Short mmCIF file of C-alpha atoms (C1' of nucleotides) in Angstrom, two decimals:
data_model
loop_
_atom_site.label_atom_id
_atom_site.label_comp_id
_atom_site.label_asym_id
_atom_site.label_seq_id
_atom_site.Cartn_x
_atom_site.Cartn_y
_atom_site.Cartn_z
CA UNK A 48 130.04 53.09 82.07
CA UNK A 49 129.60 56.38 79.93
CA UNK A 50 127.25 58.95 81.05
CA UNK A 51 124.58 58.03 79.31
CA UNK A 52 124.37 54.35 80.60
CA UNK A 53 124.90 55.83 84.39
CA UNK A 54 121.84 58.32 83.99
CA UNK A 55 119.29 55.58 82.22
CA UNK A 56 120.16 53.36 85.38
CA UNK A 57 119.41 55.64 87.87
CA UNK A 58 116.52 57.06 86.58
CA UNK A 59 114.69 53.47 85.91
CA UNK A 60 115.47 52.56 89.92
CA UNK A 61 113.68 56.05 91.35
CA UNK A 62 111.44 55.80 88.41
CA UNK A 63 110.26 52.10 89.13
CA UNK A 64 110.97 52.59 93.02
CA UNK A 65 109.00 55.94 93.43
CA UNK A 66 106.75 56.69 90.76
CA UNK A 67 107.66 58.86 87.47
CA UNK A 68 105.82 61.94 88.71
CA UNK A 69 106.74 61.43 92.23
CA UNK A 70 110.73 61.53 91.14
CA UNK A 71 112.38 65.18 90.68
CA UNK A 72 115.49 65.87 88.63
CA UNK A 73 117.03 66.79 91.96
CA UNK A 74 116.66 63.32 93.19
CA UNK A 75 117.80 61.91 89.40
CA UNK A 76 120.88 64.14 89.09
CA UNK A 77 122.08 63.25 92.73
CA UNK A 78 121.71 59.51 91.87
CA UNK A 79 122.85 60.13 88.39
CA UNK A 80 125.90 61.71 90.55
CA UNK A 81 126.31 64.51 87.85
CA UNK A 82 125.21 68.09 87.60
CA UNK A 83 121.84 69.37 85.97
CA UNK A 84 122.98 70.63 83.08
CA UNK A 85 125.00 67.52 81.72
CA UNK A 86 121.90 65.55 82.79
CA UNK A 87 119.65 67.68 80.36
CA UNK A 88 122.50 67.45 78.01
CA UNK A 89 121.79 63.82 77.66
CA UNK A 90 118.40 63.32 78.61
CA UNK A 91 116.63 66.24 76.93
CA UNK A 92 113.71 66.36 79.37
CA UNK A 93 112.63 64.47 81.74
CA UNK A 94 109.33 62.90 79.56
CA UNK A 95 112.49 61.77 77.07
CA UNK A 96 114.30 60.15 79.87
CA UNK A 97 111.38 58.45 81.34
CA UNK A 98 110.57 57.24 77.31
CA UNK A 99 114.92 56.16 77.15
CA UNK A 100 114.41 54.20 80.29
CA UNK A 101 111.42 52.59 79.10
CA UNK A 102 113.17 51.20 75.89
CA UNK A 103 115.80 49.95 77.40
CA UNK A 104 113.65 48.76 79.80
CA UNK A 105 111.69 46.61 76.85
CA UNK A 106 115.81 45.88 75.59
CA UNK A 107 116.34 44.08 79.22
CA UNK A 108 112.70 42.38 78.87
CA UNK A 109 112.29 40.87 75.83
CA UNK A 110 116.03 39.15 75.67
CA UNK A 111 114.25 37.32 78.23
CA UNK A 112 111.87 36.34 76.55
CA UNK A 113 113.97 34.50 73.64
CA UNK A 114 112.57 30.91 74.43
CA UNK A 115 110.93 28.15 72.59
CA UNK A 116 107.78 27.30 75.51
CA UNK A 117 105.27 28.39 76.80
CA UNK A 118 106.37 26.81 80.15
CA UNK A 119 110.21 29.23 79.70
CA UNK A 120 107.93 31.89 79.67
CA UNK A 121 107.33 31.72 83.20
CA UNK A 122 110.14 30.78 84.05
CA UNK A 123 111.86 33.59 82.88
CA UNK A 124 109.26 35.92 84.65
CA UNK A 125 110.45 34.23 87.72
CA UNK A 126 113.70 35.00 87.14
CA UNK A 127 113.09 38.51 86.33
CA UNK A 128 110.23 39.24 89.07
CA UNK A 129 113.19 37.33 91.62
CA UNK A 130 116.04 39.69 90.10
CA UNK A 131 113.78 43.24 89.43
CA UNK A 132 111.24 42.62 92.50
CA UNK A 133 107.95 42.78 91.89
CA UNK A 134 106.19 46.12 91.35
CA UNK A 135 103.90 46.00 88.50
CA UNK A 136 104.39 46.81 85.28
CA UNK A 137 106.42 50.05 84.62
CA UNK A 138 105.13 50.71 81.27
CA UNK A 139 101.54 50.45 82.06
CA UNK A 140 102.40 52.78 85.31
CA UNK A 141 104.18 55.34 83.90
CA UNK A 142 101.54 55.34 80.82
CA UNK A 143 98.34 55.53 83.80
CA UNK A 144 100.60 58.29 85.57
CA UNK A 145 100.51 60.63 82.73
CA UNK A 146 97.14 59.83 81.03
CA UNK A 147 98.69 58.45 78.12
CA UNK A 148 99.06 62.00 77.30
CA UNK A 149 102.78 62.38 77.03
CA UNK A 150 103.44 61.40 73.59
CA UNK A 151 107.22 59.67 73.76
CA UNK A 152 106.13 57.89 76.82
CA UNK A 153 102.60 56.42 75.24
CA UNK A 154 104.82 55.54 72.43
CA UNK A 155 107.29 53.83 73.94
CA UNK A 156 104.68 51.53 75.69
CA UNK A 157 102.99 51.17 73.03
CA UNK A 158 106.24 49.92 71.24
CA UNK A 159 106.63 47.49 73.96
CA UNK A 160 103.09 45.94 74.09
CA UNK A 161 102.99 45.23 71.05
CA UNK A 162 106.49 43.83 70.65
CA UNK A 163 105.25 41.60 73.97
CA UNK A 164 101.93 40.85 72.46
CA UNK A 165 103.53 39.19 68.81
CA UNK A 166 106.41 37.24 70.79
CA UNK A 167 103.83 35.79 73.10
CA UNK A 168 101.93 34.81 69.65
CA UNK A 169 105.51 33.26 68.60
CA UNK A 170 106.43 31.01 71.39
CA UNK A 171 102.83 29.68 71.43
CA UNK A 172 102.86 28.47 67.99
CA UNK A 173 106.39 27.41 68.50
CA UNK A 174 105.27 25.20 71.17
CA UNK A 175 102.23 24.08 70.01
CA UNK A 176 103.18 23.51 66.22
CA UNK A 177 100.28 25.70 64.69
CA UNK A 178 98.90 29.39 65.64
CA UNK A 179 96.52 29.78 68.88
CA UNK A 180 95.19 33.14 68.75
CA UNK A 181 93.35 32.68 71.56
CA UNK A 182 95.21 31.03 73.41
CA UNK A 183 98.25 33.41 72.53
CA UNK A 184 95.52 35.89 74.38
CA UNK A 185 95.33 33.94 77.54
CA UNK A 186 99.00 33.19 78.08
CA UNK A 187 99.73 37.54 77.64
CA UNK A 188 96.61 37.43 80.56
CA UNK A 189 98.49 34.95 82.34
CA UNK A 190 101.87 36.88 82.30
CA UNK A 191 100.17 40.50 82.96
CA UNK A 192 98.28 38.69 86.07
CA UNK A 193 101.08 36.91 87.52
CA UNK A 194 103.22 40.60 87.20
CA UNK A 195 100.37 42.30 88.86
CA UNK A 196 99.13 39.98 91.49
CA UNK A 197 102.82 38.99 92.53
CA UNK A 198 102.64 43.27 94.15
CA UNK A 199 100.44 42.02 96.83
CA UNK A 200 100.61 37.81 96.39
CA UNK A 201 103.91 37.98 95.94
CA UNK A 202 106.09 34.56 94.08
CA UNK A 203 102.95 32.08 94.68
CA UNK A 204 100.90 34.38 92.01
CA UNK A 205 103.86 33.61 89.57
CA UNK A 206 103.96 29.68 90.36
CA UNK A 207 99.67 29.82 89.51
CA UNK A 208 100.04 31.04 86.38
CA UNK A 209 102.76 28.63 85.33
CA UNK A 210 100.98 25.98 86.59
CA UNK A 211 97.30 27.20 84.57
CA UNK A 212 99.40 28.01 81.47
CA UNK A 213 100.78 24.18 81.57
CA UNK A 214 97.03 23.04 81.72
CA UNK A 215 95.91 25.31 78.69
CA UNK A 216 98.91 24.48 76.67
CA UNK A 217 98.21 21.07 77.40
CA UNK A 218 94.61 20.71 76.58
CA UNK A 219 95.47 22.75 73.34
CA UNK A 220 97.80 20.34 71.94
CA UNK A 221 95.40 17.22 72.46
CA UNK B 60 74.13 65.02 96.52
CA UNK B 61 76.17 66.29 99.60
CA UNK B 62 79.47 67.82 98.75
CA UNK B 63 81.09 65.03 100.29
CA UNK B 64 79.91 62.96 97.55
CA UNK B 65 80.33 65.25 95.27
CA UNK B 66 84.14 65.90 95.79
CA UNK B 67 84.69 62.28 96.08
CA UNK B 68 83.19 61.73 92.49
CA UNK B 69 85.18 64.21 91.16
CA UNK B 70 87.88 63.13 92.61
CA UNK B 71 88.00 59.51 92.11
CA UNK B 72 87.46 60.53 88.16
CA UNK B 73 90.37 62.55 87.74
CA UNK B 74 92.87 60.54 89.76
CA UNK B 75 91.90 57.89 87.52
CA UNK B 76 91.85 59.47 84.46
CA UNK B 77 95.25 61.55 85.06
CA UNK B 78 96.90 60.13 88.09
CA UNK B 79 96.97 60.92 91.77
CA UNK B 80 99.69 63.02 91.44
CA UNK B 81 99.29 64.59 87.93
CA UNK B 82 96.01 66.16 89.39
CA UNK B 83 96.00 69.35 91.56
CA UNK B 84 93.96 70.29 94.44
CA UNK B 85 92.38 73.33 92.28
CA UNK B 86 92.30 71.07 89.42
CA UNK B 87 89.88 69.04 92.44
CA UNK B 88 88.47 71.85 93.35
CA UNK B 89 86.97 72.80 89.76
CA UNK B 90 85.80 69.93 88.95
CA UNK B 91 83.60 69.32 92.49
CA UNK B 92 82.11 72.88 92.09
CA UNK B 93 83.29 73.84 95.63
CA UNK B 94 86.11 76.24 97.23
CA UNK B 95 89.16 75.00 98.53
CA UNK B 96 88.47 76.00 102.07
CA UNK B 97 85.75 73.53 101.72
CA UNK B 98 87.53 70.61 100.23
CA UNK B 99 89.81 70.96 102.86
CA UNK B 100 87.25 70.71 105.31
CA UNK B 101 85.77 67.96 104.11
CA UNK B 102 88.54 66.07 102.61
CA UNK B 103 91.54 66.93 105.37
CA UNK B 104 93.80 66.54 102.67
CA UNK B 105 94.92 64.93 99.18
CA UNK B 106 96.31 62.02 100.49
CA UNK B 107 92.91 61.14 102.76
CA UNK B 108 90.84 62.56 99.82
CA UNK B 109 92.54 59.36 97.61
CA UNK B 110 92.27 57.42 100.58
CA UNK B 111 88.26 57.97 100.61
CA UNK B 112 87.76 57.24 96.93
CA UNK B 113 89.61 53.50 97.14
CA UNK B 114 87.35 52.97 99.88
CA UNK B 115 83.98 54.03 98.27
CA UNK B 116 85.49 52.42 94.90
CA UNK B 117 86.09 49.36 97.14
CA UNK B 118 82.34 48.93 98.07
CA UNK B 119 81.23 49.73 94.45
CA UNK B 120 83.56 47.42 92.71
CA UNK B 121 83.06 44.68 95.52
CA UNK B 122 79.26 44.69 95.57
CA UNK B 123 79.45 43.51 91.94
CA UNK B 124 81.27 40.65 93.17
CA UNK B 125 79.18 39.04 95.09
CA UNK B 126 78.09 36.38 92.94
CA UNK B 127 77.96 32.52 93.15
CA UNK B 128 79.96 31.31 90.19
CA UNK B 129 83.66 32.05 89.00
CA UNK B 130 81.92 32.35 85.52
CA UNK B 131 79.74 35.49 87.09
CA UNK B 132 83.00 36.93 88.60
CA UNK B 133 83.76 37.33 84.83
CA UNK B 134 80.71 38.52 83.77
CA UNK B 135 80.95 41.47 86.55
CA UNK B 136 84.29 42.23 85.40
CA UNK B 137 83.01 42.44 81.94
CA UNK B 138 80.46 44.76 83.25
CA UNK B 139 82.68 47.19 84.86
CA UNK B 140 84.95 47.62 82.32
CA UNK B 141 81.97 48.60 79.87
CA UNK B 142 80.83 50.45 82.83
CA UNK B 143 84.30 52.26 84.00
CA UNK B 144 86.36 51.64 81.22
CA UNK B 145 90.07 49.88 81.19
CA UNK B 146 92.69 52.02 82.56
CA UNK B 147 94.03 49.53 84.93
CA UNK B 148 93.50 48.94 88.89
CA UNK B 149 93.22 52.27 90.36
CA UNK B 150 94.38 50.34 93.78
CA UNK B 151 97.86 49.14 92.64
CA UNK B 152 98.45 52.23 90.19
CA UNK B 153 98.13 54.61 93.29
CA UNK B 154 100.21 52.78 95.38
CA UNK B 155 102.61 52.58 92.72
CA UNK B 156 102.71 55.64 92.42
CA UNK B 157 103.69 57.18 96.05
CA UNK B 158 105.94 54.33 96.21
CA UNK B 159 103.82 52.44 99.17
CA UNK B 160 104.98 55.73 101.17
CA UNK B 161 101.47 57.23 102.22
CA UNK B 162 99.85 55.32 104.70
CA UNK B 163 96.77 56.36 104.36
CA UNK B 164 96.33 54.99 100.43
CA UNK B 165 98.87 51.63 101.05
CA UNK B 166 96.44 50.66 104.03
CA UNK B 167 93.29 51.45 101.83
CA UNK B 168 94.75 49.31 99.01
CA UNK B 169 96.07 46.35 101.40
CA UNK B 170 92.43 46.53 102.22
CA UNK B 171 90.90 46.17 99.26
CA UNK B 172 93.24 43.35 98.20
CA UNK B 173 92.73 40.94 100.93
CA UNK B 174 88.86 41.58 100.64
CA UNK B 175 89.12 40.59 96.36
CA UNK B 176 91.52 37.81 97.34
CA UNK B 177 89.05 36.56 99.54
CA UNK B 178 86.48 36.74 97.60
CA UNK B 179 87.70 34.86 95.27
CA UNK B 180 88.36 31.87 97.78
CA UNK B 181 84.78 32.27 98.54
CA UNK B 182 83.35 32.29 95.15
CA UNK B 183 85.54 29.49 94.05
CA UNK B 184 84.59 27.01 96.94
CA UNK B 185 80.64 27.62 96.24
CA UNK B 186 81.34 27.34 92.27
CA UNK B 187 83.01 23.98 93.03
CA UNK B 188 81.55 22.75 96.37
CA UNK B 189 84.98 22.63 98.33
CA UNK B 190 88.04 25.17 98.94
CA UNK B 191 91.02 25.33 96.42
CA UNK B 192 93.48 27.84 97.02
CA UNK B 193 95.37 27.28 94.33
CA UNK B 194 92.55 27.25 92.05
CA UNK B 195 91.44 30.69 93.39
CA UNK B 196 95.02 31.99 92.86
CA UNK B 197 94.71 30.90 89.16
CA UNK B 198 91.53 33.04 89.53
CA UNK B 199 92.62 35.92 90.75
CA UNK B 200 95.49 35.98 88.49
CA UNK B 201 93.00 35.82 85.63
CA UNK B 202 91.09 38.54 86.74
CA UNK B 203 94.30 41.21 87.67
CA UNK B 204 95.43 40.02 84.31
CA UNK B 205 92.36 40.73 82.07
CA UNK B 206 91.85 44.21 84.16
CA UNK B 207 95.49 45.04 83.13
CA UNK B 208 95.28 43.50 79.41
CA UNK B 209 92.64 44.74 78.78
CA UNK B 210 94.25 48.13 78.92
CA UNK B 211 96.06 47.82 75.64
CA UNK B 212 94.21 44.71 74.02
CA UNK B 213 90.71 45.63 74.98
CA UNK B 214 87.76 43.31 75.57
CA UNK B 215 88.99 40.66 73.69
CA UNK B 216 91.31 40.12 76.89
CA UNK B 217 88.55 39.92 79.76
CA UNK B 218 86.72 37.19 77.57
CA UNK B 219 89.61 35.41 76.99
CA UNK B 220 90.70 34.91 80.47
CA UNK B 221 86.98 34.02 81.24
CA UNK B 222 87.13 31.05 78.85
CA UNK B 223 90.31 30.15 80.72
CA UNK B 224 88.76 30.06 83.75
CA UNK B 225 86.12 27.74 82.76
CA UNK B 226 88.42 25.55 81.43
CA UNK B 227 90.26 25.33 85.02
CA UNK B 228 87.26 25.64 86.47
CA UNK B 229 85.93 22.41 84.82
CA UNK B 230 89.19 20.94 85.26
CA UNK B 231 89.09 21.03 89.17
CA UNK B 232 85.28 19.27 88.87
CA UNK B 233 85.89 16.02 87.36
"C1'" DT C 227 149.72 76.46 72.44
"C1'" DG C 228 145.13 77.35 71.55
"C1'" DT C 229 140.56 75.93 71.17
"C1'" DA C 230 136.61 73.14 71.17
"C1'" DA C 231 134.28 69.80 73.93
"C1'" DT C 232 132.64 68.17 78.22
"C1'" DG C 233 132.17 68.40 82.74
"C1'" DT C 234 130.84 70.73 87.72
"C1'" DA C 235 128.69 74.00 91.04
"C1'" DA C 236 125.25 76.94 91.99
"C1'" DA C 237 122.14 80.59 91.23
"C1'" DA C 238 118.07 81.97 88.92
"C1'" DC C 239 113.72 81.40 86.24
"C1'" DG C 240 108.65 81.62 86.38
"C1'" DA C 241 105.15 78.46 87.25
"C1'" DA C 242 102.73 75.29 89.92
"C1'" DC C 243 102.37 72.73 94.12
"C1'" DG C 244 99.43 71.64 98.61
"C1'" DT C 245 97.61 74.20 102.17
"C1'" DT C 246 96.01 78.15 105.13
"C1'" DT C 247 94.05 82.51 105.86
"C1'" DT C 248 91.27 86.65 105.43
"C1'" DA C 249 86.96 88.71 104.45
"C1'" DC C 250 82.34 88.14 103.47
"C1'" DA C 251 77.56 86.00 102.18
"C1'" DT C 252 73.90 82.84 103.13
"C1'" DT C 253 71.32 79.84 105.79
"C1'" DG C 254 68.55 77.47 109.57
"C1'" DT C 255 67.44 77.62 114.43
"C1'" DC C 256 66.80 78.91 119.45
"C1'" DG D 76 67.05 89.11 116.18
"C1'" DA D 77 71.30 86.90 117.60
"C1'" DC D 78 74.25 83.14 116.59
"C1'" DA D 79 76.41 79.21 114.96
"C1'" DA D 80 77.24 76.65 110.91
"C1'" DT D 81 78.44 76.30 106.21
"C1'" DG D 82 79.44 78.06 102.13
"C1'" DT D 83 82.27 81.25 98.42
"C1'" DA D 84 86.07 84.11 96.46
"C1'" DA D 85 90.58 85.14 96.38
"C1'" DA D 86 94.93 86.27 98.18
"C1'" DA D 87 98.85 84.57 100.44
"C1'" DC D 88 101.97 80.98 102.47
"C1'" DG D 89 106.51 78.80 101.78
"C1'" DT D 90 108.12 74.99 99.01
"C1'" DT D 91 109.20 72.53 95.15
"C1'" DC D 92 108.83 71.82 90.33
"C1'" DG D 93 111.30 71.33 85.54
"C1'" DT D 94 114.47 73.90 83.12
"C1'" DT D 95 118.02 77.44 81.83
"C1'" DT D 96 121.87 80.24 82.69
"C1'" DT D 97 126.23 82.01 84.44
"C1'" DA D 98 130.88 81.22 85.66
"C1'" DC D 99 134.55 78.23 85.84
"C1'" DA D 100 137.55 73.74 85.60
"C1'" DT D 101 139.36 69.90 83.07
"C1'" DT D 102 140.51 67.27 79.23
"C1'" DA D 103 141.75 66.06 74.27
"C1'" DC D 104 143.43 67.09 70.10
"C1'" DA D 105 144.94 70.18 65.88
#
DNA sequence: TGTAATGTAAAACGAACGTTTTACATTGTC
DNA sequence: GACAATGTAAAACGTTCGTTTTACATTACA
């Protein structure tokens, strides 16, 4: 594990655990184990590491999200919410944190949204046989609940939404 | 307008339009029209200051739920957003953001969550003339999910999930 | 063997942080 | 007319911030 790899890691677990602002390169070259001035070496600044973290981040995420149903959808939010714990969304967060006024990380989320908003709009017409805009709309509400509510509902929030997504999809294809 | 009120105006509009931490006391102190020495007099200090606003945005956001149907819970969130625009739930973004460490904001936000969840328990079981947790899960899954779409898709999110609620909704009837 | 690259350790930078203090002005009330 | 109470303005507190710099060690390769 190069450098590189090691810092990205580090940063996204005190990023995601404690907040982006919250987090001081202190705290990110200690877990990074490596001094300050390789860590700025790599990272540039600390907006550009947040912005690295966040596309691999969306990397991690969307390989997930390689499935052919609505219904895998879920289940691979499970999976991740069971394997990354459940804390929100870190691209929304770190985008609310800085006012969307730090322009690699409002990019980088952006990036992501939309990249989560068009394979939502895939696997729904995969599964359905034919294009659901709506729909497409209401399963990306589904998933953004279930992430959100799961912080304070915790695994039940995740089940809900799989379960209301299997009733939409259902009534859709009839 | 006491400067109690004043300050926690102020307040609750820059920590939600920068971020609880991005914002600095004199940043606060600007922006309320007051001296520090009495901020801190009224306020104690930042943590109790954000502590305040989620309570006073509880009761303002709460008294627009209480409605009769799960339609109207829609319809109020649709109002609010016009009203306070989409930048996400102030609650879960400021407990995200010190981690869950500061007792005074994770206790204001547990608050506020149990009184929306139940809420939403309430307002399902007059809507449909019996209790249905899992229903009211859907629900508030729905609603956390069009506050949190709606920050990148817009609108078109909060009337989506309110169709999708009507469909459960008349689901659970018949 | 020399030199460029890559790393560490630690001090230093000025700026900004949350908070307290000092000194003073204005008010309403007994 | 004295006295709390409540406010402002502004300096000062020590700490921490993100970032750069200085000085030195280790490695790899021509």
């Amino acid at each position: 594990m190069d450098m590189t790899a090691k810092l990205t890691a580090a940063a996204e677990r005190l990023f995601d655990r404690h907040g982006y602002m919250a987090t001081g390169m202190d705290q990110l070259t200690a877990a990074a184990g490596m001094s300050s001035r390789t860590l700025y070496k790599h990272a540039g600044n600390k907006a550009q590491l947040m912005a690295r973290v966040l596309t691999e981040r969306d990397r991690r995420f969307m390989a997930r999200l390689e499935v052919q149903s609505v219904d895998a959808l879920f289940a691979a939010l499970e999976d991740w919410v069971r394997a990354e714990g459940t804390r929100g969304c870190l691209f929304l967060r770190s985008r609310a944190e800085t006012g969307g006024d730090t322009p690699e990380i409002a990019e980088a989320v952006a990036m992501h949204k939309a990249a989560f908003y068009q394979r939502i709009g895939e696997v729904v017409a995969t599964d359905l046989g034919r294009e659901d805009p709506v729909l497409a709309e209401q399963v990306l509400v589904l998933l953004e609940g279930a992430t959100h509510a799961a912080v304070y509902r915790g695994a039940d929030a995740v089940s809900a939404a799989r379960a209301a997504a299997a009733i939409l999809i259902e009534r859709a294809r009839t």
